[in-house]
XYZ file of C-alpha atoms in Angstrom:
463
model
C 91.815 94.204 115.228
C 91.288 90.628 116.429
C 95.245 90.383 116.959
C 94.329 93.210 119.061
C 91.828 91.363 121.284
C 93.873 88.239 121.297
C 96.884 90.546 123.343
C 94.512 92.369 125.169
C 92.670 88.998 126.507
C 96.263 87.876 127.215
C 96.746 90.513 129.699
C 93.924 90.382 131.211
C 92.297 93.375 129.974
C 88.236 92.918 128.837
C 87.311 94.623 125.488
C 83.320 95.469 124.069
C 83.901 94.782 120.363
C 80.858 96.618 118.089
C 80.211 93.135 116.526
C 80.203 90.061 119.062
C 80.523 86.430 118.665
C 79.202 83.135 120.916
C 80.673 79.815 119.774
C 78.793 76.849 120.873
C 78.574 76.934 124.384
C 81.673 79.598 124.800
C 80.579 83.240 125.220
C 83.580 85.427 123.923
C 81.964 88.555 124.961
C 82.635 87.609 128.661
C 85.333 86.784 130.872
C 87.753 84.636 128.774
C 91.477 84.966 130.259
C 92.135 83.542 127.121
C 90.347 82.045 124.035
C 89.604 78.333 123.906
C 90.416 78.082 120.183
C 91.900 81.415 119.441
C 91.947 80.041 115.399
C 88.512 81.247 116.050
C 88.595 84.673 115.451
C 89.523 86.806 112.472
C 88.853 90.504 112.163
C 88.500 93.517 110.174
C 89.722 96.751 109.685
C 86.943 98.936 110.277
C 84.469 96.876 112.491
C 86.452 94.654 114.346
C 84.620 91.418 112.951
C 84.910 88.087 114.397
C 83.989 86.098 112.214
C 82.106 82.284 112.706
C 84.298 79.160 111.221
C 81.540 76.466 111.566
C 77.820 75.801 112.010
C 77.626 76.044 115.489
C 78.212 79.439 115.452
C 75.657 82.075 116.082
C 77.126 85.987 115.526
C 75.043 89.324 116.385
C 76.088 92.138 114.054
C 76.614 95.801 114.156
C 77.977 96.792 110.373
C 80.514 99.147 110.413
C 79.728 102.579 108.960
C 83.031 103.276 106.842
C 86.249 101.965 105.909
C 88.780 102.536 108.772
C 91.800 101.690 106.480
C 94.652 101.872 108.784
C 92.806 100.338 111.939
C 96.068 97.954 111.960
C 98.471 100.700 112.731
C 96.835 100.213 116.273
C 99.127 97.313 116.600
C 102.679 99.183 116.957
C 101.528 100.766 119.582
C 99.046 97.831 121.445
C 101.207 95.075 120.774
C 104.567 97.055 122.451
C 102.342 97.574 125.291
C 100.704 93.770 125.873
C 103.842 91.899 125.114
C 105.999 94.124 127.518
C 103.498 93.299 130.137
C 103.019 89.646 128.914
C 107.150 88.990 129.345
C 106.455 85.709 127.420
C 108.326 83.878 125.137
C 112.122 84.380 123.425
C 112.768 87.197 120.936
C 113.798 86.235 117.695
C 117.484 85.663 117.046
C 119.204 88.027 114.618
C 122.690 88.678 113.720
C 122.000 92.924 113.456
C 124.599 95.126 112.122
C 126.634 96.916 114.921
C 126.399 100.373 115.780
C 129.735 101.546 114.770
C 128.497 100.099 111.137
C 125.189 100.718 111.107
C 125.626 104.064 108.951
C 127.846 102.343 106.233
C 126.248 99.068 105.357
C 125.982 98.096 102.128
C 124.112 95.493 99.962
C 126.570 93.004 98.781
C 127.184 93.721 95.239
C 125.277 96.454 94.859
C 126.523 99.663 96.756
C 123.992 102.368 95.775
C 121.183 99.875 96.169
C 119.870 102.606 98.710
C 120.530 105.367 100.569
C 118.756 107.229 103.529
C 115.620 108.629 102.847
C 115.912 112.396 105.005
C 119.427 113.188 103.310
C 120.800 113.372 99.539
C 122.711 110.457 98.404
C 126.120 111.113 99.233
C 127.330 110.375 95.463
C 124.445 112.473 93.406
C 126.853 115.805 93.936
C 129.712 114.013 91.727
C 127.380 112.260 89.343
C 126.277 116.020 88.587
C 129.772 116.652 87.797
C 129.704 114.953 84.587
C 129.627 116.394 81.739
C 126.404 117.060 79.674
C 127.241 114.612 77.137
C 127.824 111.837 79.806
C 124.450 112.734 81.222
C 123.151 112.414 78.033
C 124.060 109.441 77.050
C 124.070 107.928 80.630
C 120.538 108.743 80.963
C 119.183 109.437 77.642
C 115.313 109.632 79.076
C 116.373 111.739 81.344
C 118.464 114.481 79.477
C 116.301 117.023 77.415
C 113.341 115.698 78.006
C 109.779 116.587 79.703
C 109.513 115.291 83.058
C 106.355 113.500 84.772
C 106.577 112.196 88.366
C 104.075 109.929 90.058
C 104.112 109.469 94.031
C 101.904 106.734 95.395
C 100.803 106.667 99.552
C 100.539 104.305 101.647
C 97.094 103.277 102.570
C 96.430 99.316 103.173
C 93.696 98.130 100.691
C 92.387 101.521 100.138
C 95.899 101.065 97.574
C 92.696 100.118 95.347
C 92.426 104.048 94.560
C 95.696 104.612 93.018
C 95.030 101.054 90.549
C 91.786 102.210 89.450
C 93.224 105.821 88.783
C 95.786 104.632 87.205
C 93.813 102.290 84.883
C 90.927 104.750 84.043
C 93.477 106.967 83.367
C 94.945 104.516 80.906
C 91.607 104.204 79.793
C 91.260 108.130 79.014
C 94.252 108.302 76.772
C 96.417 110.805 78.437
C 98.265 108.881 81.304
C 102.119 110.003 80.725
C 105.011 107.990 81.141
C 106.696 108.415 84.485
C 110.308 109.137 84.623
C 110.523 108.796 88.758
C 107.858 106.376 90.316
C 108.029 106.300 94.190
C 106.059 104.022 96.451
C 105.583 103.203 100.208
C 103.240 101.145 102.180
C 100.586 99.727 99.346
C 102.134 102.041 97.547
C 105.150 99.813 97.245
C 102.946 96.989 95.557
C 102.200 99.617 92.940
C 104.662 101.181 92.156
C 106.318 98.840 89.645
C 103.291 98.418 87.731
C 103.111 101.772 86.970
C 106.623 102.188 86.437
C 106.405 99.497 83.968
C 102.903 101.349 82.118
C 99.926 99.988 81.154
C 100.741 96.636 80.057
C 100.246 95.769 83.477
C 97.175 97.448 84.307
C 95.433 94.377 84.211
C 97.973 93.202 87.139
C 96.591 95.958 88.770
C 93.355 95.344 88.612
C 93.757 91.736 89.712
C 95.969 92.440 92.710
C 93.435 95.215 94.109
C 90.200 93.459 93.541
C 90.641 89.553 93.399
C 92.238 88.485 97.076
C 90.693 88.750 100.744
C 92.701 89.068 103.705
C 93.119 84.784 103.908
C 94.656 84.985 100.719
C 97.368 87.058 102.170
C 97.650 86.746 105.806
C 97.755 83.685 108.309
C 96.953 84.087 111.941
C 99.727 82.996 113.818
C 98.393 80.563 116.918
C 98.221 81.464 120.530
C 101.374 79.382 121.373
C 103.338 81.431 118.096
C 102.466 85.028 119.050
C 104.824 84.127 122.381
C 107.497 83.422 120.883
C 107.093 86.315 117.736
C 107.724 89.056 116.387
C 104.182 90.091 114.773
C 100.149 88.639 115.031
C 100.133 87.878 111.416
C 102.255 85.899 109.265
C 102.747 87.478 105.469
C 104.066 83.963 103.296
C 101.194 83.962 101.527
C 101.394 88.304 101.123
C 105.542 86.957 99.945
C 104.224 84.278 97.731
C 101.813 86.766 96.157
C 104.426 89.465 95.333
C 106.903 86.960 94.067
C 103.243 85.323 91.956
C 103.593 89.348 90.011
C 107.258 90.351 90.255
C 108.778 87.871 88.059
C 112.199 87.525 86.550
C 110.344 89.229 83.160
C 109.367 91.681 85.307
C 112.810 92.680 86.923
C 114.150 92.393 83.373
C 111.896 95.564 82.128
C 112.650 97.348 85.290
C 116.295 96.984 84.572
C 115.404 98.144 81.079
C 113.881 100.891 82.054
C 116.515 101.836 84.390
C 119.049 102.059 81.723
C 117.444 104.859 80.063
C 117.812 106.809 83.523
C 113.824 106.377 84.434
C 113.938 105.955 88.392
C 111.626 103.577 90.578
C 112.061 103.900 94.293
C 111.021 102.118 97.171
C 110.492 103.391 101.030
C 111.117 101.325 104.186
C 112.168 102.111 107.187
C 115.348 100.753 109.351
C 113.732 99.923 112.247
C 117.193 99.577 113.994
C 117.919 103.150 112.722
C 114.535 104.497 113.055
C 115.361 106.481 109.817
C 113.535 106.219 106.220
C 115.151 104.522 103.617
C 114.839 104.971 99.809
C 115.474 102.018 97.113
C 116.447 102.221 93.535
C 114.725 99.177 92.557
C 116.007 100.071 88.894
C 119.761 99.785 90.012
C 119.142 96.376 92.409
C 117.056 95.057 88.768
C 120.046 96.272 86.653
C 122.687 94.679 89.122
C 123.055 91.022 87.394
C 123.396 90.002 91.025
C 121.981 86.324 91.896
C 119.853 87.901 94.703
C 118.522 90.853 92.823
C 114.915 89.372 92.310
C 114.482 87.798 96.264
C 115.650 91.856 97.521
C 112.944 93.520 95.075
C 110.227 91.674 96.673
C 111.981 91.882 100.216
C 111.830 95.495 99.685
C 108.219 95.604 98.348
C 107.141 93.313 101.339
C 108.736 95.196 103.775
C 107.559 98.290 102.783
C 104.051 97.223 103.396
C 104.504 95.094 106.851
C 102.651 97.015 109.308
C 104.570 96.920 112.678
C 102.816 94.603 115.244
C 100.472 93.377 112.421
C 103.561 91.510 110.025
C 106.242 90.809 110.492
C 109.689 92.840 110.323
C 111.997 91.738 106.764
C 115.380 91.246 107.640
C 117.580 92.273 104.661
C 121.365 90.619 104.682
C 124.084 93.391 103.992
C 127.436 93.499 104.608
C 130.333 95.840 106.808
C 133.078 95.506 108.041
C 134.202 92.127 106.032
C 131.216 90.573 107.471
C 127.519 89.290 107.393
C 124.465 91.031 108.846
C 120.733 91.718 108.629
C 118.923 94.898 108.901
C 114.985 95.086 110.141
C 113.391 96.756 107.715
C 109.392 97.936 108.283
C 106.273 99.864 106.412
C 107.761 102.778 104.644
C 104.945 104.810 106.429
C 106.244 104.739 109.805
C 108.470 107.416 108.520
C 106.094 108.962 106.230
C 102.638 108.170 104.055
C 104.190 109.716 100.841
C 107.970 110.730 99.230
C 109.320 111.860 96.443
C 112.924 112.954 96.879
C 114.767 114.429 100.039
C 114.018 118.017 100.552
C 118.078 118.090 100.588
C 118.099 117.371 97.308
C 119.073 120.622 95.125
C 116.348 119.281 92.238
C 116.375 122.630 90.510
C 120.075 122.184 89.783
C 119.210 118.900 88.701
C 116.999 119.566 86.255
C 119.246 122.367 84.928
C 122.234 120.184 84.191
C 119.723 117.767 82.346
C 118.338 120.259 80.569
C 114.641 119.419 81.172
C 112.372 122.024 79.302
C 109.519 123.148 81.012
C 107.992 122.711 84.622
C 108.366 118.818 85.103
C 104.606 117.335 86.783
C 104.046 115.388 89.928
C 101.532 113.690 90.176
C 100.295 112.573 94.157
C 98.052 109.537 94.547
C 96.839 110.033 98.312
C 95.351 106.738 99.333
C 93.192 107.936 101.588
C 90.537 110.194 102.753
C 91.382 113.995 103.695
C 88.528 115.004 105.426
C 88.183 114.429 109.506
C 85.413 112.222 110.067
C 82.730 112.906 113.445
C 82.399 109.270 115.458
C 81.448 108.984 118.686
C 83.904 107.203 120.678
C 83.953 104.308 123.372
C 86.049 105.401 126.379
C 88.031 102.007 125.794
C 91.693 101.282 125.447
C 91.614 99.657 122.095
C 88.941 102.132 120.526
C 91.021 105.000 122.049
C 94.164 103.696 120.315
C 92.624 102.930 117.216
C 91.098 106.261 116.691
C 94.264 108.592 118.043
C 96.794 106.701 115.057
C 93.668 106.980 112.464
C 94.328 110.793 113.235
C 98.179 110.378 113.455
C 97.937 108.885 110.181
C 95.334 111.424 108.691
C 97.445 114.452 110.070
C 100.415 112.931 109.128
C 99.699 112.656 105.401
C 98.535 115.787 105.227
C 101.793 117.204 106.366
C 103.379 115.094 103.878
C 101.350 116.568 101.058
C 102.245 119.992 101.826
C 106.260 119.219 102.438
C 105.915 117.892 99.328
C 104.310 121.262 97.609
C 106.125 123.273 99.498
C 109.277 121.745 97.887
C 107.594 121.729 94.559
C 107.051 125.447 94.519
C 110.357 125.968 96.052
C 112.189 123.326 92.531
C 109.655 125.494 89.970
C 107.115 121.887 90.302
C 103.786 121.585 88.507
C 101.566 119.716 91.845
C 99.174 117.132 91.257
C 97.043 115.471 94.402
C 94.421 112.935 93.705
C 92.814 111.585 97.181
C 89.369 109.112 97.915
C 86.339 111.563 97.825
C 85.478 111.888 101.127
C 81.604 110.875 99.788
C 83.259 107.296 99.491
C 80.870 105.245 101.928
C 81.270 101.910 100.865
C 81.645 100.133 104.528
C 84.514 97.217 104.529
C 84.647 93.987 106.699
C 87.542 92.718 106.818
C 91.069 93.963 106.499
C 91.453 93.149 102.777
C 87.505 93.195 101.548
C 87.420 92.369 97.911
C 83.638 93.905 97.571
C 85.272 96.823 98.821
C 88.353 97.009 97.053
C 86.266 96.921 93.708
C 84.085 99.618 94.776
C 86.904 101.728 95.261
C 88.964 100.889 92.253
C 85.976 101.094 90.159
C 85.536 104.985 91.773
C 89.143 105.418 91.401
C 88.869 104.305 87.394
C 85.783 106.439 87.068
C 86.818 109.632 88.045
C 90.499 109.525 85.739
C 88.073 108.305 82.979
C 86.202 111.359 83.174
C 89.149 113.393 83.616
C 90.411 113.451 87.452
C 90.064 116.703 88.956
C 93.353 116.808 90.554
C 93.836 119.269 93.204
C 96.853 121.832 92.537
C 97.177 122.309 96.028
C 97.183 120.758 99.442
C 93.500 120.673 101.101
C 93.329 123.653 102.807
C 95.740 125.749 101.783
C 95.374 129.604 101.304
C 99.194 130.732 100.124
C 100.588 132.177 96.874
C 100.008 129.111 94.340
C-alpha cells in the first residue's frame, strides 16, 4: 500500500500507517507534502510496511495479524481518485481500436484466439454441427471420454494454495488429467502448469515459494508515476513468465490442444469493460511468429492489478488496420470462470458422448470466512477494507454461479478454499516465508486427501 501513501502524500492528504518509519533526520509519519527520497519506501499487503534501505534507519513495528491478500485492489479505486485530483503529467499514447470496431477485432492470424467471456463463442453452435465422427477425430480426448475440469481464482500470492494442492495432490496419486483448465488473476500463472500435469509441479513449487515482491515488481519514481499509467512496473513479473513459459512449453500446450484438451485464460478489455476468455491451446497451436510473446501477454495481463501494474496492450487488427487493446486482471470481471453460463454444456457433452457426470474441480484462492477487525476511520484503511469485502463477496457469488450452472449441465462440484485457521501473517506483497507456509498447507491437506466441499459455503438448497 506504499503506492498508496505515495498518491495520497501527493495530494495532500496525511495517512497513520500501523507500522511507521523515521529516516535519518526525516520523520515520514509527519507532514511531508511529499517524500524526500520516495525510493524509500516499499510496502506490504497486509501491514502496510515501509521498509528501511540503509543503516540510518530506525523503524517501530506493529506486525500485521493476517494476510490481507488483495490489499492492492485498493489501488483502482485510490489511484483514479489522487491522479484525477493531481492533473499531472501526459497519459500514455495508444493507438486503441475504434468504437465502431471494437466488437470485431481480431488477433492477426489467429481469429478464434478469444472471444468474450459473458457470451458463447459465436462459432461453437456450427462446430456442434459436425458430425460425430469429425468430433471424434477432431478432438479425440474429448469424444467418449470422462471429463475432469479444474478452475483456478484469482488471489495474488495466496496463488500459493492452488500449487501446493495441486502438488500434494500429485503426491497422493489420484490427481486426474484435466481436459479444460481455466485461470484468472494468479490463477493465470497456474494454469498452464497444470494443464501441462505434473512434470511441472516442481515449476510450481518454485514460482510460489522462491521470489519476493523485488524479484517481480519495481517501484516506479516520483517523477514516473506523473507521467504513468500504474505505481509499479511488472518487467521483471514479464521476464519471470517468459523465464517458465518457454518455446518447449508452448510446444506441449499446442500438443495438448490437438487432442481437443482446452486451457483458457481471463482478462478483461478495459476499453470494453467486458471479460475476455483465451484459448491459449489455439494461440500455441497457431504456428504464428507472435504466438509465444501473446501467451505471456495474456498471462501477464491477467494478473496486472489496475492502479498497482500496469495495463498490457495487445496489437489486433480491424478494419485493414493496426490497433492495441488494454487488457487488465481477469478479476475485475470476476475471481473465478469456467465457461459462459450461455453456453448449452449439456448439449455439448451429449454430442461428445462423454459418459458419466464430468468433475470440476474449484481452487478458491482465498479465505471464505468474514474476518472481525476493528477499523481506522481513514480514507486508505476505509478503501482497503470495503474492496477486501468486494472481493470476498464477489467470489463467493462466483462460486455459486458456478454451481448453480453445474447442477443446472448434470456437474459433479468440487471447491477447495484456504482454511480460514490459516494465520500465518505476511509482510510484504509477495512474502516468500509466507508463500511456503501456505503451499506447504495447501500440499498437506490434498496429501491427506482434500476435503473438497460439494457445495458453496453456506448453502442450504437441493444438492
Amino acid at each position: 500500500m506504499v503506492f498508496v501513501s505515495l498518491a495520497l502524500r501527493a495530494t495532500g492528504l496525511f495517512i497513520e500507517y500501523p507500522e511507521l518509519t523515521r529516516h535519518g533526520s526525516q520523520d515520514y509519519t509527519q507532514w511531508p507534502p511529499c517524500p524526500a527520497n520516495v525510493s524509500d519506501f516499499n510496502a506490504s499487503s497486509g501491514g502496510h510496511v515501509v521498509r528501511p534501505i540503509d543503516e540510518g534507519t530506525e523503524t517501530l513495528q506493529r506486525k500485521p495479524k493476517t494476510n490481507t491478500s488483495l490489499h492492492l485492489w485498493t489501488l483502482s479505486v485510490v489511484t483514479l481518485f489522487t491522479m484525477h485530483v493531481a492533473g499531472c503529467g501526459t497519459a500514455p499514447t495508444r493507438n486503441q481500436v475504434p468504437e465502431s470496431y471494437s466488437a470485431t477485432a481480431e488477433i492477426a492470424g489467429i481469429p478464434k484466439a478469444r472471444f468474450w467471456g459473458d457470451e458463447p463463442p459465436p462459432w461453437l453452435a456450427k462446430r456442434l454441427e459436425a458430425t460425430s465422427e469429425e468430433r471424434r477425430q477432431r478432438s479425440p480426448a474429448l469424444y467418449g471420454r470422462p471429463h475432469n475440469y479444474l478452475a483456478i481464482s484469482g488471489g495474488g500470492s495466496n496463488g500459493a494454495f492452488g500449487a501446493g494442492l495441486l502438488n500434494g495432490w500429485t503426491a497422493a496419486g489420484t490427481r486426474p488429467e484435466f481436459t479444460l483448465v481455466t485461470g484468472i488473476s494468479t490463477g493465470s500463472l497456474i494454469a498452464p502448469f497444470a494443464f501441462l500435469g505434473p512434470n511441472y509441479d516442481k515449476v510450481l513449487e518454485d514460482v510460489y515459494t522462491n521470489y519476493a515482491t523485488a524479484d517481480l515488481l519495481e517501484r516506479r519514481s516520483w517523477t514516473e508515476l506523473l507521467n504513468s499509467d500504474s505505481f509499479a512496473d511488472t518487467a521483471r513479473l514479464r521476464a519471470k513468465i517468459a523465464e517458465y513459459v518457454t518455446e518447449e512449453v508452448m510446444e506441449e500446450i499446442a500438443t495438448e490442444r490437438k487432442k481437443g484438451r482446452v486451457l483458457f485464460i481471463g482478462t478483461v478489455n478495459l476499453d470494453l469493460a467486458r471479460p475476455v476468455i483465451w484459448d491459449i491451446g489455439r494461440i500455441a497451436a497457431s504456428g504464428q511468429p507472435g504466438a509465444l510473446d501473446l501467451i505471456r501477454d495474456v498471462m501477464l495481463a491477467s494478473a496486472s492489478i489496475p492502479g498497482a501494474f500496469p495495463p498490457v496492450y495487445i496489437e489486433v487488427e480491424a478494419g485493414g488496420q493496426v490497433y492495441d487493446e488494454m487488457h487488465v486482471d481477469g478479476g475485475t470481471a470476476t475471481q473465478v470462470f469456467l465457461y459462459p453460463l450461455g453456453v448449452d454444456w449439456g448439449d455439448l457433452l451429449e454430442k461428445y458422448a462423454v459418459p458419466g457426470r464430468p468433475h470440476v474441480y474449484v481452487i478458491r484462492n482465498s479465505k471464505l470466512a468474514p474476518e472481525w477487525k476493528a477499523m481506522t476511520p481513514r480514507l486508505v484503511p476505509v478503501v482497503g477494507r470495503s474492496v477486501d469485502s468486494l472481493i470476498r463477496t464477489q467470489g463467493i457469488g462466483d462460486m455459486y454461479r458456478m454451481y448453480l450452472g453445474a447442477r443446472r449441465d448434470d456437474l459433479d462440484y468440487h471447491l477447495a478454499y484456504i482454511p480460514d485457521d490459516f494465520d500465518v501473517p505476511s509482510e510484504e506483497v509477495f512474502d516468500p516465508e509466507y508463500m511456503k507456509a501456505l503451499y506447504k498447507r495447501g500440499y498437506d491437506l490434498a496429501l491427506d486427501g482434500y476435503p473438497w466441499s460439494l457445495t458453496p459455503p453456506d448453502y442450504t438448497g437441493p444438492e
